[in-house]
Short mmCIF file of C-alpha atoms in Angstrom, two decimals:
data_model
loop_
_atom_site.label_atom_id
_atom_site.label_comp_id
_atom_site.label_asym_id
_atom_site.label_seq_id
_atom_site.Cartn_x
_atom_site.Cartn_y
_atom_site.Cartn_z
CA UNK A 1 -93.46 88.41 -55.36
CA UNK A 2 -91.33 87.89 -58.07
CA UNK A 3 -91.51 86.97 -61.01
CA UNK A 4 -91.31 83.67 -61.37
CA UNK A 5 -86.76 82.84 -63.36
CA UNK A 6 -88.98 80.60 -66.59
CA UNK A 7 -86.34 78.71 -67.19
CA UNK A 8 -85.95 75.73 -69.96
CA UNK A 9 -87.84 72.68 -68.28
CA UNK A 10 -90.73 75.17 -67.08
CA UNK A 11 -91.61 76.13 -70.96
CA UNK A 12 -90.01 72.83 -72.67
CA UNK A 13 -92.17 70.46 -69.72
CA UNK A 14 -91.02 67.05 -68.70
CA UNK A 15 -88.55 66.66 -71.41
CA UNK A 16 -86.57 69.54 -70.80
CA UNK A 17 -84.71 67.42 -68.04
CA UNK A 18 -80.80 69.12 -69.43
CA UNK A 19 -78.63 71.66 -66.97
CA UNK A 20 -78.85 75.48 -66.62
CA UNK A 21 -75.77 75.38 -69.26
CA UNK A 22 -76.96 74.13 -71.59
CA UNK A 23 -78.66 76.20 -74.58
CA UNK A 24 -82.12 77.24 -74.33
CA UNK A 25 -85.08 74.81 -75.72
CA UNK A 26 -86.51 76.66 -79.31
CA UNK A 27 -89.35 77.33 -76.30
CA UNK A 28 -87.58 79.02 -74.00
CA UNK A 29 -85.53 80.77 -77.05
CA UNK A 30 -89.26 81.84 -78.93
CA UNK A 31 -90.35 82.92 -74.94
CA UNK A 32 -88.00 85.71 -75.02
CA UNK A 33 -88.00 86.79 -78.63
CA UNK A 34 -92.64 87.09 -76.83
CA UNK A 35 -90.68 89.28 -73.52
CA UNK A 36 -88.91 91.51 -75.79
CA UNK A 37 -91.98 92.43 -78.20
CA UNK A 38 -93.75 93.06 -74.76
CA UNK A 39 -91.40 94.47 -72.82
CA UNK A 40 -91.38 97.93 -73.87
CA UNK A 41 -94.37 98.17 -75.16
CA UNK A 42 -98.71 98.69 -74.19
CA UNK A 43 -101.47 95.98 -73.85
CA UNK A 44 -100.51 93.45 -77.01
CA UNK A 45 -103.10 90.96 -79.03
CA UNK A 46 -102.09 87.30 -80.59
CA UNK A 47 -101.86 89.29 -84.02
CA UNK A 48 -99.76 91.82 -83.00
CA UNK A 49 -97.33 89.88 -80.82
CA UNK A 50 -96.72 87.23 -84.22
CA UNK A 51 -96.80 89.89 -86.44
CA UNK A 52 -93.91 91.17 -84.18
CA UNK A 53 -91.62 87.81 -83.21
CA UNK A 54 -93.01 86.01 -86.25
CA UNK A 55 -94.05 83.04 -84.14
CA UNK A 56 -98.08 80.96 -84.92
CA UNK A 57 -100.92 81.67 -82.75
CA UNK A 58 -100.39 78.83 -81.40
CA UNK A 59 -97.42 79.96 -80.06
CA UNK A 60 -97.84 82.99 -78.83
CA UNK A 61 -101.53 81.68 -77.16
CA UNK A 62 -99.75 79.12 -75.40
CA UNK A 63 -96.63 81.25 -74.14
CA UNK A 64 -98.32 84.07 -73.39
CA UNK A 65 -99.83 81.69 -70.52
CA UNK A 66 -96.88 80.30 -69.47
CA UNK A 67 -95.05 83.78 -68.74
CA UNK A 68 -98.72 85.21 -67.36
CA UNK A 69 -98.59 81.90 -65.15
CA UNK A 70 -95.14 82.94 -64.47
CA UNK A 71 -95.68 86.49 -64.07
CA UNK A 72 -94.30 88.49 -66.91
CA UNK A 73 -97.41 88.99 -68.64
CA UNK A 74 -100.94 90.24 -67.13
CA UNK A 75 -104.05 89.71 -68.85
CA UNK A 76 -105.53 93.60 -70.05
CA UNK A 77 -108.86 95.20 -70.89
CA UNK A 78 -110.46 92.71 -73.65
CA UNK A 79 -109.91 94.63 -77.58
CA UNK A 80 -114.10 95.10 -76.82
CA UNK A 81 -113.48 97.18 -73.94
CA UNK A 82 -110.39 99.07 -75.34
CA UNK A 83 -112.37 100.05 -78.06
CA UNK A 84 -109.71 98.90 -80.52
CA UNK A 85 -112.17 95.47 -82.37
CA UNK A 86 -115.94 95.99 -81.89
CA UNK A 87 -117.61 92.95 -83.66
CA UNK A 88 -116.60 89.31 -82.61
CA UNK A 89 -115.46 87.32 -80.35
CA UNK A 90 -112.81 89.75 -78.18
CA UNK A 91 -109.33 88.95 -78.78
CA UNK A 92 -107.36 88.99 -75.23
CA UNK A 93 -105.18 90.91 -75.29
CA UNK A 94 -101.25 91.06 -72.61
CA UNK A 95 -99.51 93.55 -71.16
CA UNK A 96 -95.99 92.84 -69.29
CA UNK A 97 -96.26 93.14 -65.88
CA UNK A 98 -93.89 95.77 -64.86
CA UNK A 99 -93.99 94.97 -60.69
CA UNK A 100 -93.36 91.45 -61.86
CA UNK A 101 -90.24 92.06 -59.97
CA UNK A 102 -87.65 95.27 -58.71
CA UNK A 103 -84.90 96.51 -59.07
CA UNK A 104 -82.94 99.03 -56.92
CA UNK A 105 -80.17 101.37 -57.82
CA UNK A 106 -78.35 102.95 -55.38
CA UNK A 107 -75.52 106.22 -55.61
CA UNK A 108 -72.85 105.57 -53.26
CA UNK A 109 -71.46 108.77 -53.59
CA UNK A 110 -68.93 110.37 -50.86
CA UNK A 111 -71.21 112.41 -49.31
CA UNK A 112 -74.55 110.84 -49.99
CA UNK A 113 -75.62 107.36 -50.53
CA UNK A 114 -78.85 107.67 -51.93
CA UNK A 115 -81.20 103.94 -53.12
CA UNK A 116 -84.26 104.01 -55.17
CA UNK A 117 -85.82 101.98 -55.29
CA UNK A 118 -88.15 100.80 -58.96
CA UNK A 119 -90.20 98.46 -61.44
CA UNK A 120 -89.20 96.85 -64.60
CA UNK A 121 -89.83 99.80 -66.77
CA UNK A 122 -86.99 101.76 -64.49
CA UNK A 123 -90.40 104.23 -62.61
CA UNK A 124 -89.74 105.04 -58.92
CA UNK A 125 -91.50 103.49 -56.22
CA UNK A 126 -89.67 104.47 -53.34
CA UNK A 127 -86.70 106.50 -52.42
CA UNK A 128 -84.76 106.57 -49.11
CA UNK A 129 -81.30 108.64 -48.47
CA UNK A 130 -78.31 108.93 -45.76
CA UNK A 131 -75.65 111.05 -45.43
CA UNK A 132 -72.26 109.52 -44.64
CA UNK A 133 -69.09 110.11 -43.07
CA UNK A 134 -66.89 111.07 -46.31
CA UNK A 135 -64.37 110.37 -44.10
CA UNK A 136 -65.33 106.99 -42.84
CA UNK A 137 -62.92 103.77 -42.86
CA UNK A 138 -64.86 100.68 -45.31
CA UNK A 139 -66.40 98.88 -42.96
CA UNK A 140 -68.87 101.88 -42.30
CA UNK A 141 -69.99 102.06 -45.45
CA UNK A 142 -70.40 98.67 -45.99
CA UNK A 143 -72.88 98.56 -42.70
CA UNK A 144 -74.48 101.77 -43.59
CA UNK A 145 -75.55 100.46 -47.03
CA UNK A 146 -76.82 97.54 -46.40
CA UNK A 147 -78.82 99.71 -43.54
CA UNK A 148 -79.68 101.80 -46.56
CA UNK A 149 -80.89 99.45 -48.98
CA UNK A 150 -82.76 97.95 -46.14
CA UNK A 151 -84.74 100.90 -45.01
CA UNK A 152 -86.05 101.23 -48.66
CA UNK A 153 -87.82 97.69 -48.09
CA UNK A 154 -89.54 98.52 -44.81
CA UNK A 155 -90.80 102.08 -45.78
CA UNK A 156 -92.25 99.82 -49.46
CA UNK A 157 -93.40 96.81 -47.83
CA UNK A 158 -91.19 94.74 -49.43
CA UNK A 159 -89.29 91.72 -49.19
CA UNK A 160 -86.08 90.02 -50.29
CA UNK A 161 -88.35 88.61 -52.55
CA UNK A 162 -89.36 91.39 -54.20
CA UNK A 163 -85.63 92.24 -56.04
CA UNK A 164 -84.01 90.86 -58.62
CA UNK A 165 -80.83 93.23 -58.87
CA UNK A 166 -78.95 95.75 -57.56
CA UNK A 167 -76.34 97.77 -59.08
CA UNK A 168 -74.10 100.32 -56.67
CA UNK A 169 -72.99 103.48 -58.33
CA UNK A 170 -69.30 104.50 -57.07
CA UNK A 171 -67.06 106.93 -57.27
CA UNK A 172 -64.07 104.78 -57.77
CA UNK A 173 -62.79 102.28 -60.82
CA UNK A 174 -64.43 99.70 -60.59
CA UNK A 175 -63.21 96.04 -62.89
CA UNK A 176 -64.72 93.43 -63.82
CA UNK A 177 -65.52 91.98 -61.12
CA UNK A 178 -66.67 95.00 -59.15
CA UNK A 179 -63.74 95.82 -57.14
CA UNK A 180 -61.58 99.19 -57.55
CA UNK A 181 -57.95 98.96 -57.58
CA UNK A 182 -55.56 100.27 -54.37
CA UNK A 183 -55.05 103.84 -53.76
CA UNK A 184 -51.51 105.00 -53.21
CA UNK A 185 -52.23 108.34 -52.47
CA UNK A 186 -54.92 108.57 -49.83
CA UNK A 187 -57.31 104.76 -50.14
CA UNK A 188 -59.62 106.86 -51.67
CA UNK A 189 -61.16 104.29 -53.72
CA UNK A 190 -60.91 100.89 -51.38
CA UNK A 191 -62.57 103.89 -49.58
CA UNK A 192 -65.61 104.58 -50.93
CA UNK A 193 -66.16 101.27 -52.23
CA UNK A 194 -64.91 98.25 -49.79
CA UNK A 195 -66.26 95.69 -52.21
CA UNK A 196 -69.15 96.85 -51.43
CA UNK A 197 -70.59 94.23 -54.46
CA UNK A 198 -70.41 91.98 -51.51
CA UNK A 199 -72.73 93.74 -48.65
CA UNK A 200 -75.67 91.36 -50.72
CA UNK A 201 -73.74 88.51 -50.96
CA UNK A 202 -76.60 86.36 -48.35
CA UNK A 203 -79.64 88.14 -50.39
CA UNK A 204 -80.82 86.20 -53.03
CA UNK A 205 -80.12 89.29 -55.61
CA UNK A 206 -78.41 89.72 -58.54
CA UNK A 207 -75.66 92.47 -57.80
CA UNK A 208 -72.89 94.44 -59.74
CA UNK A 209 -70.89 97.67 -58.90
CA UNK A 210 -69.65 100.16 -61.40
CA UNK A 211 -68.24 103.73 -61.86
CA UNK A 212 -71.04 106.38 -60.68
CA UNK A 213 -69.55 108.30 -64.57
CA UNK A 214 -70.14 105.11 -65.97
CA UNK A 215 -73.61 104.72 -64.94
CA UNK A 216 -74.38 107.89 -65.83
CA UNK A 217 -73.23 107.68 -69.17
CA UNK A 218 -75.79 105.02 -69.56
CA UNK A 219 -78.41 106.68 -68.25
CA UNK A 220 -77.42 109.71 -70.86
CA UNK A 221 -77.58 106.11 -73.22
CA UNK A 222 -80.96 105.66 -72.40
CA UNK A 223 -82.93 108.51 -71.15
CA UNK A 224 -80.91 111.80 -71.28
CA UNK A 225 -80.07 113.79 -73.37
CA UNK A 226 -78.24 111.78 -75.69
CA UNK A 227 -80.63 110.58 -78.65
CA UNK A 228 -79.23 109.72 -81.77
CA UNK A 229 -74.99 109.72 -80.60
CA UNK A 230 -73.18 106.89 -80.62
CA UNK A 231 -69.52 109.05 -79.25
CA UNK A 232 -69.72 110.11 -75.90
CA UNK A 233 -68.38 111.30 -72.87
CA UNK A 234 -70.58 112.69 -69.58
CA UNK A 235 -68.55 114.30 -67.75
CA UNK A 236 -69.36 114.29 -63.28
CA UNK A 237 -67.80 118.03 -62.95
CA UNK A 238 -69.47 118.57 -58.72
CA UNK A 239 -66.91 117.26 -56.13
CA UNK A 240 -64.44 115.41 -58.48
CA UNK A 241 -64.06 115.01 -62.45
CA UNK A 242 -65.01 111.72 -64.08
CA UNK A 243 -65.70 110.32 -67.41
CA UNK A 244 -67.85 107.55 -69.11
CA UNK A 245 -66.03 107.03 -72.05
CA UNK A 246 -69.06 104.85 -75.14
CA UNK A 247 -66.88 104.94 -77.88
CA UNK A 248 -69.49 103.92 -81.32
CA UNK A 249 -72.32 102.92 -78.66
CA UNK A 250 -69.35 100.93 -76.43
CA UNK A 251 -69.39 101.70 -72.66
CA UNK A 252 -65.68 101.92 -72.25
CA UNK A 253 -63.51 100.35 -69.03
CA UNK A 254 -60.39 98.87 -68.72
CA UNK A 255 -58.99 95.42 -67.02
CA UNK A 256 -59.62 98.10 -63.93
CA UNK A 257 -62.11 100.28 -64.22
CA UNK A 258 -59.98 103.49 -65.28
CA UNK A 259 -61.04 104.17 -68.63
CA UNK A 260 -62.76 107.92 -67.91
CA UNK A 261 -60.55 108.46 -64.49
CA UNK A 262 -59.60 112.26 -64.41
CA UNK A 263 -56.14 111.57 -62.00
CA UNK A 264 -54.42 112.65 -65.24
CA UNK A 265 -55.64 115.92 -64.33
CA UNK A 266 -53.16 116.09 -62.41
CA UNK A 267 -50.50 116.36 -64.98
CA UNK A 268 -52.39 118.62 -67.20
CA UNK A 269 -50.85 122.72 -66.65
CA UNK A 270 -53.85 124.97 -65.82
CA UNK A 271 -55.63 122.05 -64.30
CA UNK A 272 -53.94 120.55 -61.60
CA UNK A 273 -55.83 118.52 -59.83
CA UNK A 274 -59.04 116.47 -60.66
CA UNK A 275 -61.37 117.94 -58.77
CA UNK A 276 -65.24 119.25 -59.81
CA UNK A 277 -66.62 122.85 -60.71
CA UNK A 278 -68.52 122.70 -57.00
CA UNK A 279 -65.52 122.06 -54.55
CA UNK A 280 -63.35 124.48 -57.45
CA UNK A 281 -65.82 127.03 -56.63
CA UNK A 282 -66.17 126.45 -52.73
CA UNK A 283 -62.31 126.99 -52.45
CA UNK A 284 -62.24 129.92 -54.94
CA UNK A 285 -64.41 131.94 -53.11
CA UNK A 286 -62.97 130.45 -49.30
CA UNK A 287 -60.03 132.17 -51.01
CA UNK A 288 -61.08 134.75 -51.88
CA UNK A 289 -62.43 135.66 -48.15
CA UNK A 290 -58.73 134.10 -46.47
CA UNK A 291 -57.40 137.60 -48.94
CA UNK A 292 -59.60 140.05 -48.03
CA UNK A 293 -61.85 139.79 -52.08
CA UNK A 294 -65.17 139.20 -50.74
CA UNK A 295 -65.69 141.59 -49.25
CA UNK A 296 -68.46 144.26 -51.56
CA UNK A 297 -69.67 140.65 -53.01
CA UNK A 298 -73.06 138.99 -52.86
CA UNK A 299 -71.10 136.14 -51.76
CA UNK A 300 -70.14 137.59 -48.81
CA UNK A 301 -73.80 137.14 -47.38
CA UNK A 302 -73.12 133.45 -47.40
CA UNK A 303 -72.52 130.91 -44.84
CA UNK A 304 -68.79 130.26 -44.89
CA UNK A 305 -69.82 126.30 -45.20
CA UNK A 306 -72.76 126.75 -47.02
CA UNK A 307 -71.39 128.67 -50.48
CA UNK A 308 -72.67 125.83 -53.41
CA UNK A 309 -71.57 126.99 -57.34
CA UNK A 310 -75.08 127.39 -57.74
CA UNK A 311 -74.81 130.52 -55.88
CA UNK A 312 -71.59 131.74 -57.47
CA UNK A 313 -72.97 130.84 -61.08
CA UNK A 314 -76.97 133.16 -60.20
CA UNK A 315 -74.10 135.48 -58.34
CA UNK A 316 -72.38 135.99 -61.57
CA UNK A 317 -75.56 136.54 -63.79
CA UNK A 318 -76.43 139.54 -61.89
CA UNK A 319 -73.57 141.06 -63.21
CA UNK A 320 -71.04 140.26 -59.12
CA UNK A 321 -67.60 140.94 -60.26
CA UNK A 322 -65.71 138.11 -58.35
CA UNK A 323 -68.67 135.84 -59.17
CA UNK A 324 -67.36 136.29 -62.70
CA UNK A 325 -63.66 136.15 -61.79
CA UNK A 326 -64.26 131.98 -60.45
CA UNK A 327 -67.02 131.77 -63.49
CA UNK A 328 -64.17 132.42 -66.16
CA UNK A 329 -61.40 130.08 -64.26
CA UNK A 330 -64.05 127.02 -64.01
CA UNK A 331 -64.74 127.71 -67.76
CA UNK A 332 -61.07 127.67 -68.08
CA UNK A 333 -60.02 124.52 -66.82
CA UNK A 334 -63.90 122.66 -67.95
CA UNK A 335 -62.29 123.72 -71.80
CA UNK A 336 -59.36 122.38 -71.27
CA UNK A 337 -60.27 118.87 -69.13
CA UNK A 338 -63.65 119.32 -72.18
CA UNK A 339 -60.56 119.54 -75.58
CA UNK A 340 -58.45 116.91 -73.95
CA UNK A 341 -61.12 114.67 -73.70
CA UNK A 342 -62.19 115.78 -76.99
CA UNK A 343 -58.74 115.41 -78.74
CA UNK A 344 -57.34 111.85 -77.44
CA UNK A 345 -60.81 110.46 -77.57
CA UNK A 346 -62.48 112.23 -81.35
CA UNK A 347 -65.68 112.79 -79.32
CA UNK A 348 -69.16 114.08 -80.98
CA UNK A 349 -70.88 114.96 -76.96
CA UNK A 350 -69.59 115.56 -73.50
CA UNK A 351 -71.65 115.82 -71.44
CA UNK A 352 -71.55 118.20 -68.20
CA UNK A 353 -74.14 116.14 -65.59
CA UNK A 354 -74.22 115.94 -61.87
CA UNK A 355 -76.32 118.28 -60.09
CA UNK A 356 -73.50 120.92 -60.91
CA UNK A 357 -75.28 121.61 -64.90
CA UNK A 358 -78.65 122.38 -64.37
CA UNK A 359 -76.88 125.57 -63.09
CA UNK A 360 -74.16 126.08 -65.30
CA UNK A 361 -74.69 127.15 -68.10
CA UNK A 362 -72.84 130.23 -67.27
CA UNK A 363 -69.63 128.27 -66.71
CA UNK A 364 -70.44 125.73 -70.33
CA UNK A 365 -71.29 129.16 -72.21
CA UNK A 366 -67.66 130.21 -71.69
CA UNK A 367 -66.12 127.09 -72.24
CA UNK A 368 -67.58 126.45 -74.89
CA UNK A 369 -66.41 130.21 -76.65
CA UNK A 370 -62.96 129.16 -75.57
CA UNK A 371 -63.18 126.16 -77.54
CA UNK A 372 -63.70 127.29 -80.67
CA UNK A 373 -59.92 128.57 -81.03
CA UNK A 374 -58.56 125.74 -80.89
CA UNK A 375 -60.68 124.15 -83.89
CA UNK A 376 -58.26 120.64 -83.96
CA UNK A 377 -59.28 119.96 -80.53
CA UNK A 378 -63.15 120.61 -79.88
CA UNK A 379 -64.50 118.89 -82.08
CA UNK A 380 -67.59 117.34 -79.05
CA UNK A 381 -70.57 119.31 -78.81
CA UNK A 382 -70.59 120.78 -74.58
CA UNK A 383 -74.61 120.58 -72.97
CA UNK A 384 -75.31 120.42 -70.06
CA UNK A 385 -77.24 116.74 -68.79
CA UNK A 386 -81.02 117.55 -67.95
CA UNK A 387 -80.99 114.42 -65.28
CA UNK A 388 -79.75 116.80 -62.78
CA UNK A 389 -78.16 114.44 -59.30
CA UNK A 390 -80.66 112.19 -60.52
CA UNK A 391 -77.96 111.04 -63.26
CA UNK A 392 -76.14 108.44 -61.63
CA UNK A 393 -79.10 107.00 -59.87
CA UNK A 394 -80.80 106.44 -63.73
CA UNK A 395 -78.29 104.63 -65.27
CA UNK A 396 -78.19 102.78 -61.40
CA UNK A 397 -81.50 101.94 -62.41
CA UNK A 398 -81.24 101.03 -66.21
CA UNK A 399 -78.08 99.06 -65.51
CA UNK A 400 -80.02 97.46 -63.16
CA UNK A 401 -83.09 96.46 -65.11
CA UNK A 402 -81.03 95.51 -68.08
CA UNK A 403 -79.66 92.96 -65.58
CA UNK A 404 -83.20 91.17 -65.62
CA UNK A 405 -84.58 91.59 -68.79
CA UNK A 406 -81.13 89.30 -69.69
CA UNK A 407 -81.57 86.56 -67.40
CA UNK A 408 -84.94 87.01 -67.03
CA UNK A 409 -85.95 83.94 -68.86
CA UNK A 410 -82.76 81.75 -67.67
CA UNK A 411 -83.09 81.55 -64.70
CA UNK A 412 -81.08 83.03 -63.18
CA UNK A 413 -82.48 86.11 -62.47
#
């Protein structure tokens, strides 16, 4: 059962008769400060919370009781049992209750949909996955998504009331309403995001949809390799390139959600299209097979429909000439994409993310060499993400947790 959304009326008593849209009462604001102090910390005594919030002991103790009744806090072992105090009356200790409610993060990719159920500290509870037809209609994708989340909750033994927020990551630009623009080329964006934000409209959840690269950038800002860097791009680099752009700590979106959309690569000589490294590696192996260059390569032993980028990178490390030539082509492409982003946006770092990142070091090493010859466009450090194929999921969970955190004491969670 989810924690109660502690409203101004809940915390201020019978006199709090203002509508939900009114400014929160001082007591609600104090409760918000206390909950923020406890959210990311371990068990705290009243004295700890007084020091963190500046509130009086009486106020802290009263609010802790309120928040415990609402489900946001729980009593931990007392300070003597925890070895904190040795004499006198043991102090009560309170801790944030991360299982007070749950969130769902979804990576609704073209080929795979993965959903994760997590607690309010982002710890995974359960996950489910399905593989929709990549050419399926929007209506089919909506049904697949709904069934996936239903299966997720059923497997975890939870119901609708145990979830407060859902974030959906999609491979398309997404505006502030959660919708994607029309796409005259191949209808890809509307198929990938057929108003998915409305799929759970009848459920008691806050639901948002966002671009997958944006969510990857959110993940890197909170749990990834990007500590201390406030101006960067997270570059999804698998089937398609897509960038989440963060400038001075702010994620950029645009009115249609198109910031970081990489179809501009159609206009870049030597790059030619926005397909990512996984796609390009697979296509280059297929071309080599068609024109006879695959003979003699270790890649020839792989089934034609089973070649992945990591196979190419591993073969290149072993000295395979064909694989090395493909790595060179990918590095040239990646360097051009990175220099375009770096030169245009004055970035400090570009994080190559997604499943391909774990094995892409040969490409990154060569791309860095190429970028080193173009100093005016190569300020950005080029690094690989360490979040693997879960980077979008991690960002989706973090986004959903932030939704709950922002509305925990407003009556809307």
